PDB file of C-alpha atoms in Angstrom:
ATOM      1  CA  MET A 450     111.577  91.673 100.931  1.00  0.00           C
ATOM      2  CA  LYS A 451     112.748  93.419 104.094  1.00  0.00           C
ATOM      3  CA  LYS A 452     109.878  93.818 106.767  1.00  0.00           C
ATOM      4  CA  LEU A 453     109.257  97.114 108.599  1.00  0.00           C
ATOM      5  CA  ALA A 454     109.889  95.037 111.636  1.00  0.00           C
ATOM      6  CA  SER A 455     113.452  94.703 110.859  1.00  0.00           C
ATOM      7  CA  LEU A 456     113.846  98.581 110.948  1.00  0.00           C
ATOM      8  CA  ALA A 457     113.119  98.468 114.688  1.00  0.00           C
ATOM      9  CA  LEU A 458     116.884  98.184 115.578  1.00  0.00           C
ATOM     10  CA  ALA A 459     117.963 100.937 113.111  1.00  0.00           C
ATOM     11  CA  LEU A 460     115.219 103.226 114.244  1.00  0.00           C
ATOM     12  CA  SER A 461     116.059 102.555 117.819  1.00  0.00           C
ATOM     13  CA  VAL A 462     119.154 104.692 117.526  1.00  0.00           C
ATOM     14  CA  THR A 463     117.609 107.544 115.520  1.00  0.00           C
ATOM     15  CA  ALA A 464     115.809 109.133 118.642  1.00  0.00           C
ATOM     16  CA  MET A 465     115.599 112.819 118.362  1.00  0.00           C
ATOM     17  CA  ALA A 466     117.375 112.947 115.026  1.00  0.00           C
ATOM     18  CA  PHE A 467     114.496 114.555 113.279  1.00  0.00           C
ATOM     19  CA  PRO A 468     115.179 117.968 111.722  1.00  0.00           C
ATOM     20  CA  ALA A 469     114.612 120.683 114.223  1.00  0.00           C
ATOM     21  CA  ALA A 470     114.508 123.077 111.210  1.00  0.00           C
ATOM     22  CA  ALA A 471     111.329 121.407 109.903  1.00  0.00           C
ATOM     23  CA  GLN A 472     109.065 124.259 108.938  1.00  0.00           C
ATOM     24  CA  PHE A 473     105.335 124.429 108.555  1.00  0.00           C
ATOM     25  CA  ALA A 474     103.355 126.869 106.440  1.00  0.00           C
ATOM     26  CA  LYS A 475     100.552 127.727 109.079  1.00  0.00           C
ATOM     27  CA  PRO A 476     100.386 127.052 112.799  1.00  0.00           C
ATOM     28  CA  GLU A 477      97.312 125.013 111.932  1.00  0.00           C
ATOM     29  CA  ASP A 478      99.496 122.686 109.867  1.00  0.00           C
ATOM     30  CA  ALA A 479     101.962 122.086 112.791  1.00  0.00           C
ATOM     31  CA  ILE A 480      98.971 121.369 115.007  1.00  0.00           C
ATOM     32  CA  LYS A 481      97.434 118.873 112.635  1.00  0.00           C
ATOM     33  CA  TYR A 482     100.791 117.362 111.788  1.00  0.00           C
ATOM     34  CA  ARG A 483     101.598 116.516 115.572  1.00  0.00           C
ATOM     35  CA  GLN A 484      98.046 115.321 116.108  1.00  0.00           C
ATOM     36  CA  SER A 485      98.288 113.085 112.989  1.00  0.00           C
ATOM     37  CA  ALA A 486     101.557 111.559 113.910  1.00  0.00           C
ATOM     38  CA  LEU A 487     100.456 111.143 117.431  1.00  0.00           C
ATOM     39  CA  PHE A 488      97.299 109.235 116.252  1.00  0.00           C
ATOM     40  CA  VAL A 489      99.224 107.065 113.981  1.00  0.00           C
ATOM     41  CA  MET A 490     101.642 106.299 116.816  1.00  0.00           C
ATOM     42  CA  GLN A 491      98.784 105.617 119.382  1.00  0.00           C
ATOM     43  CA  GLN A 492      96.731 103.298 116.896  1.00  0.00           C
ATOM     44  CA  ASN A 493      99.998 101.175 116.208  1.00  0.00           C
ATOM     45  CA  PHE A 494     100.856 100.960 119.928  1.00  0.00           C
ATOM     46  CA  SER A 495      97.220 100.204 120.880  1.00  0.00           C
ATOM     47  CA  ARG A 496      97.113  97.313 118.520  1.00  0.00           C
ATOM     48  CA  VAL A 497     100.012  95.680 120.458  1.00  0.00           C
ATOM     49  CA  ALA A 498      98.681  96.690 123.657  1.00  0.00           C
ATOM     50  CA  ALA A 499      95.463  94.701 122.932  1.00  0.00           C
ATOM     51  CA  MET A 500      97.668  91.722 122.322  1.00  0.00           C
ATOM     52  CA  ALA A 501      99.665  92.184 125.508  1.00  0.00           C
ATOM     53  CA  SER A 502      96.462  92.423 127.553  1.00  0.00           C
ATOM     54  CA  GLY A 503      94.714  89.443 125.886  1.00  0.00           C
ATOM     55  CA  LYS A 504      91.954  91.499 124.317  1.00  0.00           C
ATOM     56  CA  ALA A 505      93.419  90.374 121.040  1.00  0.00           C
ATOM     57  CA  PRO A 506      95.345  87.204 119.565  1.00  0.00           C
ATOM     58  CA  PHE A 507      99.002  87.592 119.487  1.00  0.00           C
ATOM     59  CA  ASP A 508     100.377  87.968 115.989  1.00  0.00           C
ATOM     60  CA  ALA A 509     104.252  88.455 116.445  1.00  0.00           C
ATOM     61  CA  LYS A 510     104.455  89.808 112.870  1.00  0.00           C
ATOM     62  CA  VAL A 511     101.852  92.457 113.196  1.00  0.00           C
ATOM     63  CA  ALA A 512     103.004  93.286 116.593  1.00  0.00           C
ATOM     64  CA  ALA A 513     106.536  93.753 115.443  1.00  0.00           C
ATOM     65  CA  GLU A 514     105.691  95.922 112.387  1.00  0.00           C
ATOM     66  CA  SER A 515     103.167  97.936 114.342  1.00  0.00           C
ATOM     67  CA  ALA A 516     105.754  98.664 117.152  1.00  0.00           C
ATOM     68  CA  ALA A 517     108.222  99.813 114.456  1.00  0.00           C
ATOM     69  CA  VAL A 518     105.524 102.265 113.038  1.00  0.00           C
ATOM     70  CA  ALA A 519     104.792 103.435 116.557  1.00  0.00           C
ATOM     71  CA  GLU A 520     108.462 103.975 117.230  1.00  0.00           C
ATOM     72  CA  PHE A 521     109.130 105.772 114.053  1.00  0.00           C
ATOM     73  CA  THR A 522     105.886 107.957 114.226  1.00  0.00           C
ATOM     74  CA  GLY A 523     106.684 108.662 117.798  1.00  0.00           C
ATOM     75  CA  LYS A 524     109.748 110.638 116.733  1.00  0.00           C
ATOM     76  CA  LEU A 525     107.685 113.061 114.548  1.00  0.00           C
ATOM     77  CA  PRO A 526     105.429 115.168 116.597  1.00  0.00           C
ATOM     78  CA  TRP A 527     107.891 117.215 118.509  1.00  0.00           C
ATOM     79  CA  VAL A 528     109.108 119.721 115.686  1.00  0.00           C
ATOM     80  CA  ALA A 529     105.553 120.716 115.295  1.00  0.00           C
ATOM     81  CA  PHE A 530     105.289 122.318 118.801  1.00  0.00           C
ATOM     82  CA  GLY A 531     107.155 125.287 117.638  1.00  0.00           C
ATOM     83  CA  ASP A 532     106.573 128.768 118.920  1.00  0.00           C
ATOM     84  CA  GLY A 533     103.204 130.271 117.895  1.00  0.00           C
ATOM     85  CA  THR A 534     101.541 126.900 117.365  1.00  0.00           C
ATOM     86  CA  ASP A 535      99.378 126.989 120.416  1.00  0.00           C
ATOM     87  CA  LYS A 536      96.527 128.322 118.463  1.00  0.00           C
ATOM     88  CA  GLY A 537      95.170 127.998 114.912  1.00  0.00           C
ATOM     89  CA  ARG A 538      93.219 124.691 115.257  1.00  0.00           C
ATOM     90  CA  ASP A 539      91.493 122.878 118.151  1.00  0.00           C
ATOM     91  CA  ASN A 540      94.125 121.055 120.409  1.00  0.00           C
ATOM     92  CA  ARG A 541      94.806 120.437 124.012  1.00  0.00           C
ATOM     93  CA  ALA A 542      98.330 121.441 124.512  1.00  0.00           C
ATOM     94  CA  LYS A 543      98.604 123.229 127.757  1.00  0.00           C
ATOM     95  CA  PRO A 544     100.583 126.516 127.869  1.00  0.00           C
ATOM     96  CA  GLU A 545     103.245 124.674 129.916  1.00  0.00           C
ATOM     97  CA  VAL A 546     104.429 123.158 126.509  1.00  0.00           C
ATOM     98  CA  TRP A 547     105.980 126.534 125.672  1.00  0.00           C
ATOM     99  CA  THR A 548     106.684 127.869 129.166  1.00  0.00           C
ATOM    100  CA  ASP A 549     108.336 124.705 130.367  1.00  0.00           C
ATOM    101  CA  LYS A 550     110.146 123.539 127.283  1.00  0.00           C
ATOM    102  CA  ALA A 551     112.900 121.780 129.045  1.00  0.00           C
ATOM    103  CA  LYS A 552     110.531 119.453 130.865  1.00  0.00           C
ATOM    104  CA  PHE A 553     108.322 118.842 127.902  1.00  0.00           C
ATOM    105  CA  ASN A 554     111.344 117.864 125.704  1.00  0.00           C
ATOM    106  CA  ASP A 555     112.449 115.638 128.497  1.00  0.00           C
ATOM    107  CA  TYR A 556     109.156 113.785 128.657  1.00  0.00           C
ATOM    108  CA  ALA A 557     109.086 113.616 124.919  1.00  0.00           C
ATOM    109  CA  ASN A 558     112.565 112.112 124.681  1.00  0.00           C
ATOM    110  CA  LYS A 559     111.716 109.702 127.506  1.00  0.00           C
ATOM    111  CA  MET A 560     108.613 108.325 125.652  1.00  0.00           C
ATOM    112  CA  GLN A 561     110.853 107.861 122.512  1.00  0.00           C
ATOM    113  CA  VAL A 562     113.190 105.855 124.708  1.00  0.00           C
ATOM    114  CA  GLU A 563     110.522 103.755 126.096  1.00  0.00           C
ATOM    115  CA  MET A 564     109.055 103.201 122.618  1.00  0.00           C
ATOM    116  CA  ALA A 565     112.300 101.898 121.311  1.00  0.00           C
ATOM    117  CA  LYS A 566     112.527  99.401 124.029  1.00  0.00           C
ATOM    118  CA  PHE A 567     108.957  98.330 123.305  1.00  0.00           C
ATOM    119  CA  SER A 568     109.682  98.163 119.498  1.00  0.00           C
ATOM    120  CA  ALA A 569     113.011  96.102 120.246  1.00  0.00           C
ATOM    121  CA  ALA A 570     110.970  93.787 122.388  1.00  0.00           C
ATOM    122  CA  ALA A 571     108.253  93.223 119.693  1.00  0.00           C
ATOM    123  CA  LYS A 572     111.042  92.576 117.185  1.00  0.00           C
ATOM    124  CA  THR A 573     111.954  89.219 119.399  1.00  0.00           C
ATOM    125  CA  GLY A 574     108.619  87.928 118.682  1.00  0.00           C
ATOM    126  CA  ASN A 575     108.025  87.074 122.351  1.00  0.00           C
ATOM    127  CA  LEU A 576     104.673  88.187 123.958  1.00  0.00           C
ATOM    128  CA  ASP A 577     106.451  88.387 127.482  1.00  0.00           C
ATOM    129  CA  ASN A 578     109.249  90.656 126.231  1.00  0.00           C
ATOM    130  CA  ILE A 579     106.578  92.810 124.763  1.00  0.00           C
ATOM    131  CA  LYS A 580     104.489  92.781 128.027  1.00  0.00           C
ATOM    132  CA  ALA A 581     107.559  93.985 129.994  1.00  0.00           C
ATOM    133  CA  THR A 582     107.929  97.090 128.164  1.00  0.00           C
ATOM    134  CA  MET A 583     104.149  98.196 128.145  1.00  0.00           C
ATOM    135  CA  ALA A 584     104.178 100.002 131.351  1.00  0.00           C
ATOM    136  CA  GLY A 585     107.156 101.997 130.462  1.00  0.00           C
ATOM    137  CA  VAL A 586     105.542 103.374 127.384  1.00  0.00           C
ATOM    138  CA  GLY A 587     102.058 103.678 128.906  1.00  0.00           C
ATOM    139  CA  GLY A 588     103.680 105.497 131.864  1.00  0.00           C
ATOM    140  CA  SER A 589     105.801 107.812 129.849  1.00  0.00           C
ATOM    141  CA  CYS A 590     102.622 108.779 127.784  1.00  0.00           C
ATOM    142  CA  LYS A 591     100.469 109.517 131.027  1.00  0.00           C
ATOM    143  CA  THR A 592     103.175 111.416 132.750  1.00  0.00           C
ATOM    144  CA  CYS A 593     103.365 113.820 129.701  1.00  0.00           C
ATOM    145  CA  HIS A 594      99.713 113.992 129.157  1.00  0.00           C
ATOM    146  CA  ASP A 595      99.115 114.948 132.908  1.00  0.00           C
ATOM    147  CA  ALA A 596     101.587 117.681 132.657  1.00  0.00           C
ATOM    148  CA  PHE A 597     101.048 119.043 129.195  1.00  0.00           C
ATOM    149  CA  ARG A 598      97.675 118.050 127.800  1.00  0.00           C
ATOM    150  CA  LYS A 599      94.231 119.464 128.852  1.00  0.00           C
ATOM    151  CA  ASP A 600      91.608 117.095 130.003  1.00  0.00           C
TER     152      ASP A 600
ATOM    153  CA  MET B 700     123.680 109.237 116.327  1.00  0.00           C
ATOM    154  CA  LYS B 701     122.348 107.735 113.297  1.00  0.00           C
ATOM    155  CA  LYS B 702     120.126 110.022 111.115  1.00  0.00           C
ATOM    156  CA  LEU B 703     116.459 109.270 109.885  1.00  0.00           C
ATOM    157  CA  ALA B 704     117.834 110.265 106.493  1.00  0.00           C
ATOM    158  CA  SER B 705     120.178 107.063 106.731  1.00  0.00           C
ATOM    159  CA  LEU B 706     117.011 104.808 106.803  1.00  0.00           C
ATOM    160  CA  ALA B 707     116.186 105.987 103.442  1.00  0.00           C
ATOM    161  CA  LEU B 708     117.876 102.865 101.705  1.00  0.00           C
ATOM    162  CA  ALA B 709     116.688 100.414 104.284  1.00  0.00           C
ATOM    163  CA  LEU B 710     113.235 101.856 103.799  1.00  0.00           C
ATOM    164  CA  SER B 711     113.159 101.619 100.031  1.00  0.00           C
ATOM    165  CA  VAL B 712     112.985  97.942 100.119  1.00  0.00           C
ATOM    166  CA  THR B 713     110.092  97.639 102.592  1.00  0.00           C
ATOM    167  CA  ALA B 714     107.550  98.941 100.071  1.00  0.00           C
ATOM    168  CA  MET B 715     104.219  97.018 100.692  1.00  0.00           C
ATOM    169  CA  ALA B 716     105.575  95.150 103.860  1.00  0.00           C
ATOM    170  CA  PHE B 717     103.068  96.775 106.112  1.00  0.00           C
ATOM    171  CA  PRO B 718     100.664  94.287 107.703  1.00  0.00           C
ATOM    172  CA  ALA B 719      97.538  93.476 105.888  1.00  0.00           C
ATOM    173  CA  ALA B 720      96.151  92.186 108.959  1.00  0.00           C
ATOM    174  CA  ALA B 721      96.175  95.523 110.745  1.00  0.00           C
ATOM    175  CA  GLN B 722      92.920  96.109 112.348  1.00  0.00           C
ATOM    176  CA  PHE B 723      91.083  99.161 113.397  1.00  0.00           C
ATOM    177  CA  ALA B 724      88.408  99.304 116.316  1.00  0.00           C
ATOM    178  CA  LYS B 725      85.868 101.533 114.276  1.00  0.00           C
ATOM    179  CA  PRO B 726      85.576 102.702 110.629  1.00  0.00           C
ATOM    180  CA  GLU B 727      86.283 106.053 111.724  1.00  0.00           C
ATOM    181  CA  ASP B 728      89.620 105.155 113.144  1.00  0.00           C
ATOM    182  CA  ALA B 729      90.507 103.757 109.957  1.00  0.00           C
ATOM    183  CA  ILE B 730      89.620 106.794 108.116  1.00  0.00           C
ATOM    184  CA  LYS B 731      91.378 109.198 110.563  1.00  0.00           C
ATOM    185  CA  TYR B 732      94.536 106.903 110.366  1.00  0.00           C
ATOM    186  CA  ARG B 733      94.750 107.019 106.566  1.00  0.00           C
ATOM    187  CA  GLN B 734      94.096 110.741 106.646  1.00  0.00           C
ATOM    188  CA  SER B 735      96.726 111.264 109.377  1.00  0.00           C
ATOM    189  CA  ALA B 736      99.270 109.271 107.660  1.00  0.00           C
ATOM    190  CA  LEU B 737      98.534 110.914 104.174  1.00  0.00           C
ATOM    191  CA  PHE B 738      98.816 114.378 105.985  1.00  0.00           C
ATOM    192  CA  VAL B 739     102.108 113.696 107.613  1.00  0.00           C
ATOM    193  CA  MET B 740     103.562 112.187 104.110  1.00  0.00           C
ATOM    194  CA  GLN B 741     102.317 115.454 102.139  1.00  0.00           C
ATOM    195  CA  GLN B 742     103.864 117.919 104.685  1.00  0.00           C
ATOM    196  CA  ASN B 743     107.310 116.095 104.403  1.00  0.00           C
ATOM    197  CA  PHE B 744     106.971 115.882 100.685  1.00  0.00           C
ATOM    198  CA  SER B 745     105.800 119.436 100.370  1.00  0.00           C
ATOM    199  CA  ARG B 746     108.777 120.673 102.436  1.00  0.00           C
ATOM    200  CA  VAL B 747     111.197 119.155  99.812  1.00  0.00           C
ATOM    201  CA  ALA B 748     109.121 120.384  96.952  1.00  0.00           C
ATOM    202  CA  ALA B 749     109.254 123.864  98.023  1.00  0.00           C
ATOM    203  CA  MET B 750     113.271 123.472  97.928  1.00  0.00           C
ATOM    204  CA  ALA B 751     113.069 121.774  94.581  1.00  0.00           C
ATOM    205  CA  SER B 752     111.049 124.776  93.153  1.00  0.00           C
ATOM    206  CA  GLY B 753     113.141 127.447  94.701  1.00  0.00           C
ATOM    207  CA  LYS B 754     110.454 128.629  97.005  1.00  0.00           C
ATOM    208  CA  ALA B 755     112.553 127.740 100.075  1.00  0.00           C
ATOM    209  CA  PRO B 756     116.329 127.351 100.499  1.00  0.00           C
ATOM    210  CA  PHE B 757     117.914 123.990  99.972  1.00  0.00           C
ATOM    211  CA  ASP B 758     118.842 122.056 103.034  1.00  0.00           C
ATOM    212  CA  ALA B 759     120.330 118.806 102.178  1.00  0.00           C
ATOM    213  CA  LYS B 760     119.762 117.440 105.764  1.00  0.00           C
ATOM    214  CA  VAL B 761     116.261 118.532 106.278  1.00  0.00           C
ATOM    215  CA  ALA B 762     115.385 117.219 102.496  1.00  0.00           C
ATOM    216  CA  ALA B 763     116.789 113.865 103.157  1.00  0.00           C
ATOM    217  CA  GLU B 764     115.190 113.366 106.507  1.00  0.00           C
ATOM    218  CA  SER B 765     111.844 114.872 105.173  1.00  0.00           C
ATOM    219  CA  ALA B 766     111.909 112.463 102.349  1.00  0.00           C
ATOM    220  CA  ALA B 767     112.726 109.689 104.540  1.00  0.00           C
ATOM    221  CA  VAL B 768     109.565 110.370 106.574  1.00  0.00           C
ATOM    222  CA  ALA B 769     107.383 110.849 103.485  1.00  0.00           C
ATOM    223  CA  GLU B 770     108.643 107.418 102.112  1.00  0.00           C
ATOM    224  CA  PHE B 771     107.812 105.704 105.432  1.00  0.00           C
ATOM    225  CA  THR B 772     104.436 107.318 106.045  1.00  0.00           C
ATOM    226  CA  GLY B 773     103.599 106.679 102.501  1.00  0.00           C
ATOM    227  CA  LYS B 774     103.449 103.040 103.359  1.00  0.00           C
ATOM    228  CA  LEU B 775     100.892 103.396 106.033  1.00  0.00           C
ATOM    229  CA  PRO B 776      97.577 104.493 104.718  1.00  0.00           C
ATOM    230  CA  TRP B 777      96.661 101.548 102.530  1.00  0.00           C
ATOM    231  CA  VAL B 778      95.690  99.065 105.142  1.00  0.00           C
ATOM    232  CA  ALA B 779      93.152 101.642 106.380  1.00  0.00           C
ATOM    233  CA  PHE B 780      90.984 101.419 103.328  1.00  0.00           C
ATOM    234  CA  GLY B 781      89.393  98.106 104.322  1.00  0.00           C
ATOM    235  CA  ASP B 782      85.938  97.266 103.588  1.00  0.00           C
ATOM    236  CA  GLY B 783      83.198  99.173 105.612  1.00  0.00           C
ATOM    237  CA  THR B 784      85.651 102.284 106.034  1.00  0.00           C
ATOM    238  CA  ASP B 785      83.788 104.396 103.200  1.00  0.00           C
ATOM    239  CA  LYS B 786      81.759 106.017 106.023  1.00  0.00           C
ATOM    240  CA  GLY B 787      82.271 106.897 109.566  1.00  0.00           C
ATOM    241  CA  ARG B 788      84.043 110.216 109.279  1.00  0.00           C
ATOM    242  CA  ASP B 789      84.255 113.030 106.586  1.00  0.00           C
ATOM    243  CA  ASN B 790      86.426 111.863 103.884  1.00  0.00           C
ATOM    244  CA  ARG B 791      86.822 112.160 100.111  1.00  0.00           C
ATOM    245  CA  ALA B 792      87.338 108.552  98.973  1.00  0.00           C
ATOM    246  CA  LYS B 793      85.258 107.556  95.959  1.00  0.00           C
ATOM    247  CA  PRO B 794      83.211 104.369  95.756  1.00  0.00           C
ATOM    248  CA  GLU B 795      85.869 103.137  93.350  1.00  0.00           C
ATOM    249  CA  VAL B 796      88.345 102.569  96.039  1.00  0.00           C
ATOM    250  CA  TRP B 797      86.309  99.381  96.879  1.00  0.00           C
ATOM    251  CA  THR B 798      84.822  98.671  93.475  1.00  0.00           C
ATOM    252  CA  ASP B 799      88.145  98.693  91.739  1.00  0.00           C
ATOM    253  CA  LYS B 800      90.582  97.554  94.303  1.00  0.00           C
ATOM    254  CA  ALA B 801      93.190  96.189  91.818  1.00  0.00           C
ATOM    255  CA  LYS B 802      93.657  99.635  90.215  1.00  0.00           C
ATOM    256  CA  PHE B 803      93.538 101.361  93.488  1.00  0.00           C
ATOM    257  CA  ASN B 804      96.261  99.137  94.945  1.00  0.00           C
ATOM    258  CA  ASP B 805      98.276  99.446  91.852  1.00  0.00           C
ATOM    259  CA  TYR B 806      98.188 103.163  92.024  1.00  0.00           C
ATOM    260  CA  ALA B 807      99.103 102.980  95.614  1.00  0.00           C
ATOM    261  CA  ASN B 808     102.164 100.774  94.844  1.00  0.00           C
ATOM    262  CA  LYS B 809     103.287 102.983  92.165  1.00  0.00           C
ATOM    263  CA  MET B 810     103.308 105.991  94.373  1.00  0.00           C
ATOM    264  CA  GLN B 811     105.415 104.145  96.985  1.00  0.00           C
ATOM    265  CA  VAL B 812     107.917 103.231  94.157  1.00  0.00           C
ATOM    266  CA  GLU B 813     108.244 106.735  93.114  1.00  0.00           C
ATOM    267  CA  MET B 814     108.425 107.905  96.839  1.00  0.00           C
ATOM    268  CA  ALA B 815     111.286 105.451  97.325  1.00  0.00           C
ATOM    269  CA  LYS B 816     113.145 106.961  94.191  1.00  0.00           C
ATOM    270  CA  PHE B 817     112.501 110.312  95.609  1.00  0.00           C
ATOM    271  CA  SER B 818     113.836 109.437  99.016  1.00  0.00           C
ATOM    272  CA  ALA B 819     116.909 107.861  97.566  1.00  0.00           C
ATOM    273  CA  ALA B 820     117.655 110.883  95.540  1.00  0.00           C
ATOM    274  CA  ALA B 821     117.270 113.198  98.609  1.00  0.00           C
ATOM    275  CA  LYS B 822     119.828 110.911 100.398  1.00  0.00           C
ATOM    276  CA  THR B 823     122.417 111.942  97.875  1.00  0.00           C
ATOM    277  CA  GLY B 824     122.233 115.544  99.042  1.00  0.00           C
ATOM    278  CA  ASN B 825     122.061 116.725  95.456  1.00  0.00           C
ATOM    279  CA  LEU B 826     119.127 119.120  94.610  1.00  0.00           C
ATOM    280  CA  ASP B 827     119.233 118.081  90.731  1.00  0.00           C
ATOM    281  CA  ASN B 828     118.752 114.497  91.711  1.00  0.00           C
ATOM    282  CA  ILE B 829     115.869 115.438  93.869  1.00  0.00           C
ATOM    283  CA  LYS B 830     114.180 117.653  91.077  1.00  0.00           C
ATOM    284  CA  ALA B 831     114.500 114.678  88.821  1.00  0.00           C
ATOM    285  CA  THR B 832     112.197 112.536  90.947  1.00  0.00           C
ATOM    286  CA  MET B 833     109.451 115.141  91.737  1.00  0.00           C
ATOM    287  CA  ALA B 834     107.364 114.793  88.586  1.00  0.00           C
ATOM    288  CA  GLY B 835     107.242 111.019  89.208  1.00  0.00           C
ATOM    289  CA  VAL B 836     105.927 111.388  93.061  1.00  0.00           C
ATOM    290  CA  GLY B 837     103.554 114.315  91.957  1.00  0.00           C
ATOM    291  CA  GLY B 838     102.158 112.455  88.903  1.00  0.00           C
ATOM    292  CA  SER B 839     101.487 109.257  90.951  1.00  0.00           C
ATOM    293  CA  CYS B 840      99.609 111.372  93.652  1.00  0.00           C
ATOM    294  CA  LYS B 841      97.619 113.329  90.994  1.00  0.00           C
ATOM    295  CA  THR B 842      96.806 110.063  89.040  1.00  0.00           C
ATOM    296  CA  CYS B 843      95.313 108.373  92.030  1.00  0.00           C
ATOM    297  CA  HIS B 844      93.534 111.511  93.206  1.00  0.00           C
ATOM    298  CA  ASP B 845      91.981 111.869  89.954  1.00  0.00           C
ATOM    299  CA  ALA B 846      90.564 108.355  89.779  1.00  0.00           C
ATOM    300  CA  PHE B 847      89.838 107.824  93.535  1.00  0.00           C
ATOM    301  CA  ARG B 848      89.303 111.073  95.456  1.00  0.00           C
ATOM    302  CA  LYS B 849      86.405 113.506  95.392  1.00  0.00           C
ATOM    303  CA  ASP B 850      86.977 116.964  94.482  1.00  0.00           C
TER     304      ASP B 850
END
């Protein structure tokens, strides 16, 4: 049985391949969708981050599988930031998401690139390799949140 | 650039490979995690279901990619039904999730098998192939909801 972890390499070349034509029935669905995908991503990333910081014991298999899920789900939120999805459900997206789309998309893409490096590192089973990629992911999250997410 | 859709075959052999050891900091995180994964899955499945029923125009690429995401995210919720996650956040899981785990896991696995067939069908780009798998997925969702989800 193939492991989710083994998908990391395949996934690493799929960045930004998600259908731009994906539609949502209502703005609230789009908002809930991006929040859901980001939450699943964050939970998986944080599980590995706890290992990298020594707060949790290192489990190479769990780390690789969690990183693969974080990478995959990190590709999903972006189609759900379409026009007209600023309202409809509580959310913290700043207006700049829609007024500075080029920058937002650039930040979103950079996060996916860092997440691919992180997932590839986790696939090696080596904690030091994983640690070397944490700041890249964390930084790309923070850069985007600082610019595009309300406190 | 490889498409998400091309992952369908690889994903189809990963059913039940997600780490059973995945941990959540709080029961509410586990509940939100499974709800989030199921919502992302449902949105992607429904997008293709709308095409299959003629409510939306058929777009083979979107269908294949959406089905691949539905298949992947359909593997994720189950680790988040651990003991002690019945409370902590509004949710509709019946007590039977924990008192009849064998049946619940069986239903969860059956859904993933049907979802893999659905995703494989979507990868063919043929709408009739997709239509032939819809009842299997829908039925497996309903069977589990009827037994394990409150109205």
